[in-house]
PDB file of N, CA and C in Angstrom:
ATOM      1  N   MET A 104     -55.325  36.758  -9.131  1.00 48.00           N
ATOM      2  CA  MET A 104     -55.650  38.019  -9.591  1.00 48.00           C
ATOM      3  C   MET A 104     -54.998  39.209  -8.245  1.00 48.00           C
ATOM      4  N   ASN A 105     -54.616  40.326  -8.487  1.00 63.00           N
ATOM      5  CA  ASN A 105     -54.371  41.328  -7.572  1.00 63.00           C
ATOM      6  C   ASN A 105     -55.196  42.373  -7.206  1.00 63.00           C
ATOM      7  N   GLY A 106     -56.572  42.377  -7.848  1.00 66.00           N
ATOM      8  CA  GLY A 106     -57.515  43.129  -7.645  1.00 66.00           C
ATOM      9  C   GLY A 106     -57.387  44.588  -8.147  1.00 66.00           C
ATOM     10  N   ARG A 107     -56.519  44.830  -9.230  1.00 72.00           N
ATOM     11  CA  ARG A 107     -56.398  46.155  -9.780  1.00 72.00           C
ATOM     12  C   ARG A 107     -57.461  46.133 -10.766  1.00 72.00           C
ATOM     13  N   ALA A 108     -58.339  47.288 -11.082  1.00 73.00           N
ATOM     14  CA  ALA A 108     -58.979  47.586 -12.005  1.00 73.00           C
ATOM     15  C   ALA A 108     -59.291  48.921 -12.123  1.00 73.00           C
ATOM     16  N   ASN A 109     -59.726  49.492 -13.163  1.00 73.00           N
ATOM     17  CA  ASN A 109     -59.825  51.110 -13.559  1.00 73.00           C
ATOM     18  C   ASN A 109     -61.177  50.830 -14.090  1.00 73.00           C
ATOM     19  N   ILE A 110     -62.641  51.510 -13.456  1.00 78.00           N
ATOM     20  CA  ILE A 110     -63.699  51.757 -14.231  1.00 78.00           C
ATOM     21  C   ILE A 110     -63.733  53.004 -14.610  1.00 78.00           C
ATOM     22  N   LEU A 111     -64.294  53.084 -15.853  1.00 78.00           N
ATOM     23  CA  LEU A 111     -64.250  54.158 -16.478  1.00 78.00           C
ATOM     24  C   LEU A 111     -65.648  54.722 -16.949  1.00 78.00           C
ATOM     25  N   GLY A 112     -66.070  55.969 -16.758  1.00 83.00           N
ATOM     26  CA  GLY A 112     -67.288  56.230 -17.464  1.00 83.00           C
ATOM     27  C   GLY A 112     -67.392  56.323 -18.838  1.00 83.00           C
ATOM     28  N   TRP A 113     -68.086  57.514 -19.682  1.00 88.00           N
ATOM     29  CA  TRP A 113     -67.979  57.849 -20.763  1.00 88.00           C
ATOM     30  C   TRP A 113     -66.517  58.244 -21.258  1.00 88.00           C
ATOM     31  N   THR A 114     -65.754  57.890 -22.349  1.00 88.00           N
ATOM     32  CA  THR A 114     -64.738  58.388 -22.840  1.00 88.00           C
ATOM     33  C   THR A 114     -64.707  58.361 -24.475  1.00 88.00           C
ATOM     34  N   ASN A 115     -63.954  59.044 -24.922  1.00 91.00           N
ATOM     35  CA  ASN A 115     -63.707  59.125 -26.436  1.00 91.00           C
ATOM     36  C   ASN A 115     -62.309  58.356 -26.663  1.00 91.00           C
ATOM     37  N   GLN A 116     -61.795  57.600 -25.671  1.00 91.00           N
ATOM     38  CA  GLN A 116     -60.698  57.083 -25.726  1.00 91.00           C
ATOM     39  C   GLN A 116     -60.668  55.323 -26.052  1.00 91.00           C
ATOM     40  N   ILE A 117     -61.824  54.937 -26.255  1.00 87.00           N
ATOM     41  CA  ILE A 117     -62.180  53.581 -26.505  1.00 87.00           C
ATOM     42  C   ILE A 117     -60.946  52.863 -27.403  1.00 87.00           C
ATOM     43  N   PRO A 118     -60.559  53.216 -28.521  1.00 87.00           N
ATOM     44  CA  PRO A 118     -59.649  52.437 -29.248  1.00 87.00           C
ATOM     45  C   PRO A 118     -58.452  52.617 -28.947  1.00 87.00           C
ATOM     46  N   GLN A 119     -57.683  53.717 -28.137  1.00 91.00           N
ATOM     47  CA  GLN A 119     -56.553  53.583 -27.261  1.00 91.00           C
ATOM     48  C   GLN A 119     -56.504  52.680 -26.178  1.00 91.00           C
ATOM     49  N   LEU A 120     -57.709  52.734 -25.358  1.00 92.00           N
ATOM     50  CA  LEU A 120     -57.930  51.659 -24.316  1.00 92.00           C
ATOM     51  C   LEU A 120     -57.899  50.421 -24.693  1.00 92.00           C
ATOM     52  N   MET A 121     -58.588  49.903 -25.619  1.00 92.00           N
ATOM     53  CA  MET A 121     -58.816  48.479 -25.992  1.00 92.00           C
ATOM     54  C   MET A 121     -57.528  47.968 -26.406  1.00 92.00           C
ATOM     55  N   LEU A 122     -56.722  48.979 -27.382  1.00 91.00           N
ATOM     56  CA  LEU A 122     -55.033  48.345 -27.505  1.00 91.00           C
ATOM     57  C   LEU A 122     -54.189  48.152 -26.566  1.00 91.00           C
ATOM     58  N   SER A 123     -54.255  48.892 -25.481  1.00 92.00           N
ATOM     59  CA  SER A 123     -53.587  48.902 -24.515  1.00 92.00           C
ATOM     60  C   SER A 123     -54.107  47.886 -23.127  1.00 92.00           C
ATOM     61  N   ASN A 124     -55.003  47.411 -23.379  1.00 92.00           N
ATOM     62  CA  ASN A 124     -55.497  46.283 -22.261  1.00 92.00           C
ATOM     63  C   ASN A 124     -55.684  45.007 -22.650  1.00 92.00           C
ATOM     64  N   HIS A 125     -55.734  44.113 -21.706  1.00 95.00           N
ATOM     65  CA  HIS A 125     -56.001  42.789 -21.925  1.00 95.00           C
ATOM     66  C   HIS A 125     -57.604  42.001 -22.424  1.00 95.00           C
ATOM     67  N   LEU A 126     -58.439  42.986 -21.638  1.00 95.00           N
ATOM     68  CA  LEU A 126     -59.763  42.631 -21.700  1.00 95.00           C
ATOM     69  C   LEU A 126     -60.767  43.943 -21.780  1.00 95.00           C
ATOM     70  N   VAL A 127     -61.768  43.973 -22.388  1.00 93.00           N
ATOM     71  CA  VAL A 127     -62.896  44.706 -22.421  1.00 93.00           C
ATOM     72  C   VAL A 127     -64.096  43.720 -21.729  1.00 93.00           C
ATOM     73  N   ILE A 128     -64.677  44.582 -20.718  1.00 92.00           N
ATOM     74  CA  ILE A 128     -65.807  43.920 -19.960  1.00 92.00           C
ATOM     75  C   ILE A 128     -67.139  45.048 -20.032  1.00 92.00           C
ATOM     76  N   GLY A 129     -68.180  44.846 -20.560  1.00 93.00           N
ATOM     77  CA  GLY A 129     -69.266  45.577 -21.241  1.00 93.00           C
ATOM     78  C   GLY A 129     -70.392  44.756 -21.817  1.00 93.00           C
ATOM     79  N   LYS A 130     -71.406  45.849 -22.115  1.00 94.00           N
ATOM     80  CA  LYS A 130     -72.417  45.135 -22.834  1.00 94.00           C
ATOM     81  C   LYS A 130     -72.424  44.993 -24.296  1.00 94.00           C
ATOM     82  N   ALA A 131     -73.025  44.111 -24.818  1.00 97.00           N
ATOM     83  CA  ALA A 131     -72.817  43.939 -26.173  1.00 97.00           C
ATOM     84  C   ALA A 131     -73.277  44.799 -27.167  1.00 97.00           C
ATOM     85  N   GLY A 132     -72.918  45.915 -27.152  1.00 95.00           N
ATOM     86  CA  GLY A 132     -73.325  46.887 -28.284  1.00 95.00           C
ATOM     87  C   GLY A 132     -72.490  46.647 -29.490  1.00 95.00           C
ATOM     88  N   GLY A 133     -73.259  47.157 -30.458  1.00 94.00           N
ATOM     89  CA  GLY A 133     -72.415  46.751 -31.930  1.00 94.00           C
ATOM     90  C   GLY A 133     -71.293  47.555 -31.922  1.00 94.00           C
ATOM     91  N   ALA A 134     -71.055  48.901 -31.736  1.00 92.00           N
ATOM     92  CA  ALA A 134     -69.859  49.665 -31.715  1.00 92.00           C
ATOM     93  C   ALA A 134     -68.727  49.189 -30.760  1.00 92.00           C
ATOM     94  N   THR A 135     -69.182  48.706 -29.298  1.00 93.00           N
ATOM     95  CA  THR A 135     -68.355  48.262 -28.641  1.00 93.00           C
ATOM     96  C   THR A 135     -67.639  46.886 -29.158  1.00 93.00           C
ATOM     97  N   VAL A 136     -68.708  45.744 -29.721  1.00 96.00           N
ATOM     98  CA  VAL A 136     -68.268  44.506 -29.928  1.00 96.00           C
ATOM     99  C   VAL A 136     -67.452  44.857 -31.296  1.00 96.00           C
ATOM    100  N   GLN A 137     -67.641  45.693 -31.832  1.00 93.00           N
ATOM    101  CA  GLN A 137     -66.732  45.831 -33.195  1.00 93.00           C
ATOM    102  C   GLN A 137     -65.187  46.411 -33.013  1.00 93.00           C
ATOM    103  N   GLU A 138     -65.132  47.490 -32.102  1.00 93.00           N
ATOM    104  CA  GLU A 138     -63.987  48.146 -31.548  1.00 93.00           C
ATOM    105  C   GLU A 138     -63.189  46.832 -31.273  1.00 93.00           C
ATOM    106  N   ALA A 139     -63.585  46.357 -30.119  1.00 95.00           N
ATOM    107  CA  ALA A 139     -62.995  45.096 -29.461  1.00 95.00           C
ATOM    108  C   ALA A 139     -62.517  44.126 -30.658  1.00 95.00           C
ATOM    109  N   ILE A 140     -63.212  43.766 -31.532  1.00 95.00           N
ATOM    110  CA  ILE A 140     -62.590  42.967 -32.593  1.00 95.00           C
ATOM    111  C   ILE A 140     -61.572  43.548 -33.243  1.00 95.00           C
ATOM    112  N   ALA A 141     -61.624  44.854 -33.832  1.00 93.00           N
ATOM    113  CA  ALA A 141     -60.840  45.634 -34.593  1.00 93.00           C
ATOM    114  C   ALA A 141     -59.495  45.665 -33.687  1.00 93.00           C
ATOM    115  N   ALA A 142     -59.517  45.912 -32.527  1.00 94.00           N
ATOM    116  CA  ALA A 142     -58.273  46.322 -31.390  1.00 94.00           C
ATOM    117  C   ALA A 142     -57.874  44.788 -30.878  1.00 94.00           C
ATOM    118  N   ARG A 143     -58.449  43.782 -31.408  1.00 96.00           N
ATOM    119  CA  ARG A 143     -57.909  42.340 -30.869  1.00 96.00           C
ATOM    120  C   ARG A 143     -57.813  42.211 -29.596  1.00 96.00           C
ATOM    121  N   CYS A 144     -59.124  42.643 -28.901  1.00 97.00           N
ATOM    122  CA  CYS A 144     -59.155  43.019 -27.484  1.00 97.00           C
ATOM    123  C   CYS A 144     -60.367  41.868 -26.985  1.00 97.00           C
ATOM    124  N   PRO A 145     -59.906  40.654 -26.400  1.00 98.00           N
ATOM    125  CA  PRO A 145     -61.126  39.872 -25.942  1.00 98.00           C
ATOM    126  C   PRO A 145     -61.970  40.416 -25.375  1.00 98.00           C
ATOM    127  N   MET A 146     -63.300  40.324 -25.311  1.00 98.00           N
ATOM    128  CA  MET A 146     -64.422  40.878 -24.547  1.00 98.00           C
ATOM    129  C   MET A 146     -65.227  39.636 -23.548  1.00 98.00           C
ATOM    130  N   ILE A 147     -65.402  40.318 -22.546  1.00 98.00           N
ATOM    131  CA  ILE A 147     -66.525  39.494 -21.535  1.00 98.00           C
ATOM    132  C   ILE A 147     -67.718  40.302 -21.672  1.00 98.00           C
ATOM    133  N   VAL A 148     -68.752  39.913 -22.250  1.00 98.00           N
ATOM    134  CA  VAL A 148     -70.095  40.550 -22.308  1.00 98.00           C
ATOM    135  C   VAL A 148     -70.590  40.435 -20.958  1.00 98.00           C
ATOM    136  N   ASN A 149     -71.166  41.382 -20.097  1.00 96.00           N
ATOM    137  CA  ASN A 149     -71.954  41.397 -19.036  1.00 96.00           C
ATOM    138  C   ASN A 149     -73.280  41.994 -19.095  1.00 96.00           C
ATOM    139  N   GLN A 150     -73.768  42.234 -20.296  1.00 95.00           N
ATOM    140  CA  GLN A 150     -75.147  42.697 -20.536  1.00 95.00           C
ATOM    141  C   GLN A 150     -75.463  42.491 -22.003  1.00 95.00           C
ATOM    142  N   VAL A 151     -76.555  41.913 -22.154  1.00 96.00           N
ATOM    143  CA  VAL A 151     -77.128  42.034 -23.464  1.00 96.00           C
ATOM    144  C   VAL A 151     -78.516  42.394 -23.671  1.00 96.00           C
ATOM    145  N   ILE A 152     -78.896  43.493 -24.283  1.00 95.00           N
ATOM    146  CA  ILE A 152     -80.102  44.095 -24.324  1.00 95.00           C
ATOM    147  C   ILE A 152     -80.757  43.261 -25.598  1.00 95.00           C
ATOM    148  N   PRO A 153     -82.067  42.770 -25.473  1.00 95.00           N
ATOM    149  CA  PRO A 153     -82.670  42.072 -26.388  1.00 95.00           C
ATOM    150  C   PRO A 153     -82.670  42.870 -27.703  1.00 95.00           C
ATOM    151  N   GLY A 154     -82.537  42.010 -28.808  1.00 93.00           N
ATOM    152  CA  GLY A 154     -82.449  42.722 -30.355  1.00 93.00           C
ATOM    153  C   GLY A 154     -81.106  42.578 -30.966  1.00 93.00           C
ATOM    154  N   GLN A 155     -80.494  43.414 -31.319  1.00 87.00           N
ATOM    155  CA  GLN A 155     -79.246  43.450 -31.966  1.00 87.00           C
ATOM    156  C   GLN A 155     -78.064  42.658 -31.285  1.00 87.00           C
ATOM    157  N   GLU A 156     -78.274  43.347 -29.939  1.00 96.00           N
ATOM    158  CA  GLU A 156     -77.157  42.761 -28.999  1.00 96.00           C
ATOM    159  C   GLU A 156     -77.056  41.425 -28.871  1.00 96.00           C
ATOM    160  N   GLU A 157     -78.222  40.610 -29.085  1.00 97.00           N
ATOM    161  CA  GLU A 157     -78.437  39.204 -28.879  1.00 97.00           C
ATOM    162  C   GLU A 157     -77.161  38.733 -29.999  1.00 97.00           C
ATOM    163  N   GLY A 158     -77.141  39.143 -30.993  1.00 97.00           N
ATOM    164  CA  GLY A 158     -76.533  38.733 -32.269  1.00 97.00           C
ATOM    165  C   GLY A 158     -75.194  38.914 -31.956  1.00 97.00           C
ATOM    166  N   ASN A 159     -74.959  40.311 -31.492  1.00 97.00           N
ATOM    167  CA  ASN A 159     -73.332  40.468 -31.067  1.00 97.00           C
ATOM    168  C   ASN A 159     -72.555  39.715 -30.100  1.00 97.00           C
ATOM    169  N   ALA A 160     -73.466  39.208 -29.232  1.00 97.00           N
ATOM    170  CA  ALA A 160     -72.981  38.309 -27.996  1.00 97.00           C
ATOM    171  C   ALA A 160     -72.882  37.115 -28.647  1.00 97.00           C
ATOM    172  N   ARG A 161     -74.017  36.496 -29.408  1.00 97.00           N
ATOM    173  CA  ARG A 161     -73.621  35.339 -30.203  1.00 97.00           C
ATOM    174  C   ARG A 161     -72.243  35.143 -31.273  1.00 97.00           C
ATOM    175  N   LEU A 162     -72.197  36.356 -31.568  1.00 97.00           N
ATOM    176  CA  LEU A 162     -70.728  36.081 -32.569  1.00 97.00           C
ATOM    177  C   LEU A 162     -69.659  36.356 -31.660  1.00 97.00           C
ATOM    178  N   ILE A 163     -69.620  36.918 -30.737  1.00 98.00           N
ATOM    179  CA  ILE A 163     -68.485  36.696 -29.523  1.00 98.00           C
ATOM    180  C   ILE A 163     -68.557  35.029 -29.167  1.00 98.00           C
ATOM    181  N   LYS A 164     -69.313  34.452 -28.743  1.00 97.00           N
ATOM    182  CA  LYS A 164     -69.397  33.224 -28.339  1.00 97.00           C
ATOM    183  C   LYS A 164     -69.005  32.030 -29.459  1.00 97.00           C
ATOM    184  N   LYS A 165     -69.639  32.389 -30.645  1.00 97.00           N
ATOM    185  CA  LYS A 165     -69.501  31.410 -31.814  1.00 97.00           C
ATOM    186  C   LYS A 165     -67.986  31.481 -32.355  1.00 97.00           C
ATOM    187  N   MET A 166     -67.537  32.697 -32.604  1.00 98.00           N
ATOM    188  CA  MET A 166     -66.053  33.023 -33.087  1.00 98.00           C
ATOM    189  C   MET A 166     -65.150  32.773 -31.980  1.00 98.00           C
ATOM    190  N   GLY A 167     -65.677  32.472 -30.568  1.00 98.00           N
ATOM    191  CA  GLY A 167     -64.451  32.388 -29.642  1.00 98.00           C
ATOM    192  C   GLY A 167     -63.618  33.606 -29.194  1.00 98.00           C
ATOM    193  N   LEU A 168     -64.285  34.750 -29.107  1.00 98.00           N
ATOM    194  CA  LEU A 168     -63.629  36.026 -29.182  1.00 98.00           C
ATOM    195  C   LEU A 168     -63.410  36.633 -27.664  1.00 98.00           C
ATOM    196  N   GLY A 169     -64.239  35.894 -26.842  1.00 98.00           N
ATOM    197  CA  GLY A 169     -64.250  36.318 -25.489  1.00 98.00           C
ATOM    198  C   GLY A 169     -65.597  35.374 -24.884  1.00 98.00           C
ATOM    199  N   ALA A 170     -66.142  35.857 -23.859  1.00 98.00           N
ATOM    200  CA  ALA A 170     -67.292  34.972 -23.260  1.00 98.00           C
ATOM    201  C   ALA A 170     -68.431  35.690 -22.728  1.00 98.00           C
ATOM    202  N   ILE A 171     -69.688  35.102 -22.384  1.00 98.00           N
ATOM    203  CA  ILE A 171     -70.722  35.894 -21.952  1.00 98.00           C
ATOM    204  C   ILE A 171     -71.128  35.333 -20.456  1.00 98.00           C
ATOM    205  N   ALA A 172     -71.393  36.518 -19.434  1.00 97.00           N
ATOM    206  CA  ALA A 172     -71.508  36.227 -18.262  1.00 97.00           C
ATOM    207  C   ALA A 172     -72.933  36.525 -18.114  1.00 97.00           C
ATOM    208  N   LYS A 173     -73.691  35.310 -17.840  1.00 92.00           N
ATOM    209  CA  LYS A 173     -75.074  35.568 -17.970  1.00 92.00           C
ATOM    210  C   LYS A 173     -75.587  35.606 -16.186  1.00 92.00           C
ATOM    211  N   GLN A 174     -74.625  35.575 -15.357  1.00 89.00           N
ATOM    212  CA  GLN A 174     -74.910  36.091 -13.996  1.00 89.00           C
ATOM    213  C   GLN A 174     -73.962  37.303 -13.498  1.00 89.00           C
ATOM    214  N   ASP A 175     -74.356  38.056 -12.594  1.00 82.00           N
ATOM    215  CA  ASP A 175     -73.420  39.051 -12.073  1.00 82.00           C
ATOM    216  C   ASP A 175     -72.061  38.463 -11.808  1.00 82.00           C
ATOM    217  N   ARG A 176     -71.898  37.672 -11.230  1.00 87.00           N
ATOM    218  CA  ARG A 176     -70.528  37.039 -10.352  1.00 87.00           C
ATOM    219  C   ARG A 176     -69.657  36.034 -11.559  1.00 87.00           C
ATOM    220  N   GLN A 177     -70.502  35.934 -12.486  1.00 95.00           N
ATOM    221  CA  GLN A 177     -69.858  34.952 -13.666  1.00 95.00           C
ATOM    222  C   GLN A 177     -68.966  35.746 -14.501  1.00 95.00           C
ATOM    223  N   GLY A 178     -68.887  37.246 -14.591  1.00 94.00           N
ATOM    224  CA  GLY A 178     -68.086  37.911 -15.148  1.00 94.00           C
ATOM    225  C   GLY A 178     -66.724  37.895 -14.613  1.00 94.00           C
ATOM    226  N   ALA A 179     -66.687  37.942 -13.133  1.00 94.00           N
ATOM    227  CA  ALA A 179     -65.314  37.931 -12.258  1.00 94.00           C
ATOM    228  C   ALA A 179     -64.742  36.471 -12.744  1.00 94.00           C
ATOM    229  N   ASP A 180     -65.576  35.532 -12.719  1.00 96.00           N
ATOM    230  CA  ASP A 180     -65.246  34.128 -12.767  1.00 96.00           C
ATOM    231  C   ASP A 180     -64.544  34.034 -14.098  1.00 96.00           C
ATOM    232  N   TRP A 181     -65.209  34.759 -15.256  1.00 97.00           N
ATOM    233  CA  TRP A 181     -64.538  34.519 -16.883  1.00 97.00           C
ATOM    234  C   TRP A 181     -63.081  35.257 -16.534  1.00 97.00           C
ATOM    235  N   VAL A 182     -62.831  36.450 -15.825  1.00 96.00           N
ATOM    236  CA  VAL A 182     -61.604  37.070 -16.047  1.00 96.00           C
ATOM    237  C   VAL A 182     -60.772  35.862 -15.376  1.00 96.00           C
ATOM    238  N   GLU A 183     -60.947  35.465 -14.210  1.00 96.00           N
ATOM    239  CA  GLU A 183     -60.230  34.405 -13.484  1.00 96.00           C
ATOM    240  C   GLU A 183     -59.861  33.219 -14.363  1.00 96.00           C
ATOM    241  N   GLU A 184     -60.809  32.679 -15.143  1.00 97.00           N
ATOM    242  CA  GLU A 184     -60.522  31.579 -15.976  1.00 97.00           C
ATOM    243  C   GLU A 184     -59.809  32.126 -17.186  1.00 97.00           C
ATOM    244  N   ALA A 185     -59.937  33.228 -17.805  1.00 98.00           N
ATOM    245  CA  ALA A 185     -59.291  33.572 -18.951  1.00 98.00           C
ATOM    246  C   ALA A 185     -57.846  33.634 -18.801  1.00 98.00           C
ATOM    247  N   PHE A 186     -57.268  33.905 -17.422  1.00 97.00           N
ATOM    248  CA  PHE A 186     -55.717  34.179 -17.087  1.00 97.00           C
ATOM    249  C   PHE A 186     -55.277  32.983 -16.423  1.00 97.00           C
ATOM    250  N   ALA A 187     -56.037  32.169 -15.993  1.00 97.00           N
ATOM    251  CA  ALA A 187     -55.581  30.680 -15.255  1.00 97.00           C
ATOM    252  C   ALA A 187     -54.856  29.993 -16.405  1.00 97.00           C
ATOM    253  N   HIS A 188     -54.034  28.876 -16.090  1.00 97.00           N
ATOM    254  CA  HIS A 188     -53.369  27.861 -16.810  1.00 97.00           C
ATOM    255  C   HIS A 188     -52.359  28.854 -17.697  1.00 97.00           C
ATOM    256  N   ARG A 189     -51.619  29.640 -17.378  1.00 97.00           N
ATOM    257  CA  ARG A 189     -51.026  30.471 -18.363  1.00 97.00           C
ATOM    258  C   ARG A 189     -51.618  30.972 -19.246  1.00 97.00           C
ATOM    259  N   ALA A 190     -52.846  31.556 -18.963  1.00 97.00           N
ATOM    260  CA  ALA A 190     -53.458  32.265 -19.887  1.00 97.00           C
ATOM    261  C   ALA A 190     -53.825  31.732 -21.125  1.00 97.00           C
ATOM    262  N   SER A 191     -54.279  30.533 -21.039  1.00 98.00           N
ATOM    263  CA  SER A 191     -54.289  29.471 -22.019  1.00 98.00           C
ATOM    264  C   SER A 191     -55.704  29.959 -22.743  1.00 98.00           C
ATOM    265  N   LEU A 192     -56.832  30.507 -22.009  1.00 98.00           N
ATOM    266  CA  LEU A 192     -58.020  30.811 -22.758  1.00 98.00           C
ATOM    267  C   LEU A 192     -57.867  32.140 -23.395  1.00 98.00           C
ATOM    268  N   TRP A 193     -57.323  32.946 -22.695  1.00 98.00           N
ATOM    269  CA  TRP A 193     -57.173  34.536 -23.123  1.00 98.00           C
ATOM    270  C   TRP A 193     -56.340  34.255 -24.156  1.00 98.00           C
ATOM    271  N   THR A 194     -55.330  33.355 -24.339  1.00 98.00           N
ATOM    272  CA  THR A 194     -54.375  33.466 -25.860  1.00 98.00           C
ATOM    273  C   THR A 194     -55.557  32.579 -26.914  1.00 98.00           C
ATOM    274  N   GLU A 195     -56.141  32.094 -26.397  1.00 98.00           N
ATOM    275  CA  GLU A 195     -57.300  31.314 -27.535  1.00 98.00           C
ATOM    276  C   GLU A 195     -57.915  32.540 -28.096  1.00 98.00           C
ATOM    277  N   TRP A 196     -58.748  33.321 -27.249  1.00 98.00           N
ATOM    278  CA  TRP A 196     -59.539  34.156 -27.760  1.00 98.00           C
ATOM    279  C   TRP A 196     -58.633  35.307 -28.590  1.00 98.00           C
ATOM    280  N   ARG A 197     -57.506  35.476 -28.116  1.00 97.00           N
ATOM    281  CA  ARG A 197     -56.821  36.457 -28.853  1.00 97.00           C
ATOM    282  C   ARG A 197     -56.409  35.781 -30.149  1.00 97.00           C
ATOM    283  N   ARG A 198     -56.124  34.460 -30.439  1.00 97.00           N
ATOM    284  CA  ARG A 198     -55.533  34.053 -31.555  1.00 97.00           C
ATOM    285  C   ARG A 198     -56.963  34.135 -32.729  1.00 97.00           C
ATOM    286  N   ASN A 199     -57.866  33.746 -31.850  1.00 97.00           N
ATOM    287  CA  ASN A 199     -59.175  34.024 -32.595  1.00 97.00           C
ATOM    288  C   ASN A 199     -59.512  35.200 -33.377  1.00 97.00           C
ATOM    289  N   LEU A 200     -59.232  36.147 -32.491  1.00 97.00           N
ATOM    290  CA  LEU A 200     -59.452  37.909 -32.869  1.00 97.00           C
ATOM    291  C   LEU A 200     -58.345  38.124 -33.917  1.00 97.00           C
ATOM    292  N   GLU A 201     -57.400  37.532 -33.771  1.00 95.00           N
ATOM    293  CA  GLU A 201     -56.367  37.883 -34.856  1.00 95.00           C
ATOM    294  C   GLU A 201     -56.587  37.479 -36.362  1.00 95.00           C
ATOM    295  N   ARG A 202     -57.445  36.278 -36.091  1.00 96.00           N
ATOM    296  CA  ARG A 202     -57.412  35.561 -37.474  1.00 96.00           C
ATOM    297  C   ARG A 202     -58.652  36.340 -38.428  1.00 96.00           C
ATOM    298  N   ILE A 203     -59.680  36.969 -37.115  1.00 94.00           N
ATOM    299  CA  ILE A 203     -60.698  37.591 -38.058  1.00 94.00           C
ATOM    300  C   ILE A 203     -60.750  39.194 -38.011  1.00 94.00           C
ATOM    301  N   SER A 204     -59.918  39.729 -37.455  1.00 92.00           N
ATOM    302  CA  SER A 204     -59.858  41.213 -37.023  1.00 92.00           C
ATOM    303  C   SER A 204     -59.330  41.872 -38.305  1.00 92.00           C
ATOM    304  N   LYS A 205     -59.771  42.840 -38.629  1.00 87.00           N
ATOM    305  CA  LYS A 205     -59.483  43.601 -39.869  1.00 87.00           C
ATOM    306  C   LYS A 205     -59.602  45.361 -39.661  1.00 87.00           C
ATOM    307  N   PRO A 206     -58.319  45.448 -38.567  1.00 80.00           N
ATOM    308  CA  PRO A 206     -58.575  47.065 -38.096  1.00 80.00           C
ATOM    309  C   PRO A 206     -58.334  47.999 -38.885  1.00 80.00           C
ATOM    310  N   ASP A 207     -57.885  47.775 -40.044  1.00 79.00           N
ATOM    311  CA  ASP A 207     -57.805  48.880 -41.329  1.00 79.00           C
ATOM    312  C   ASP A 207     -59.048  49.119 -42.389  1.00 79.00           C
ATOM    313  N   ALA A 208     -59.851  48.179 -41.699  1.00 73.00           N
ATOM    314  CA  ALA A 208     -61.445  48.380 -42.758  1.00 73.00           C
ATOM    315  C   ALA A 208     -62.077  49.643 -42.231  1.00 73.00           C
ATOM    316  N   SER A 209     -62.554  50.165 -43.368  1.00 60.00           N
ATOM    317  CA  SER A 209     -63.418  51.373 -42.679  1.00 60.00           C
ATOM    318  C   SER A 209     -64.947  51.032 -42.201  1.00 60.00           C
TER     319      SER A 209
END
């Protein structure tokens, strides 16, 4: 990894950002997870608030759409793993997203 990252606060540009980036790292909020699926952008979940977000995290894991970082450092480890070996894991996540994503759904 070359150490480049942009950390953003609140923005109304989420769809464009997800369409133009390789990963989203964030909490398992319903809107974020659904936007990532629609944009076919693999997700590394770094926080799960008990309740609905637990189901969102399970969806990411079960469908192979990204990973769940259960500890602070694990998020960076997942990023490295995603792009290791010619990005084979990231490619698998992306293929799974392409299979289930319905970006034109309402």
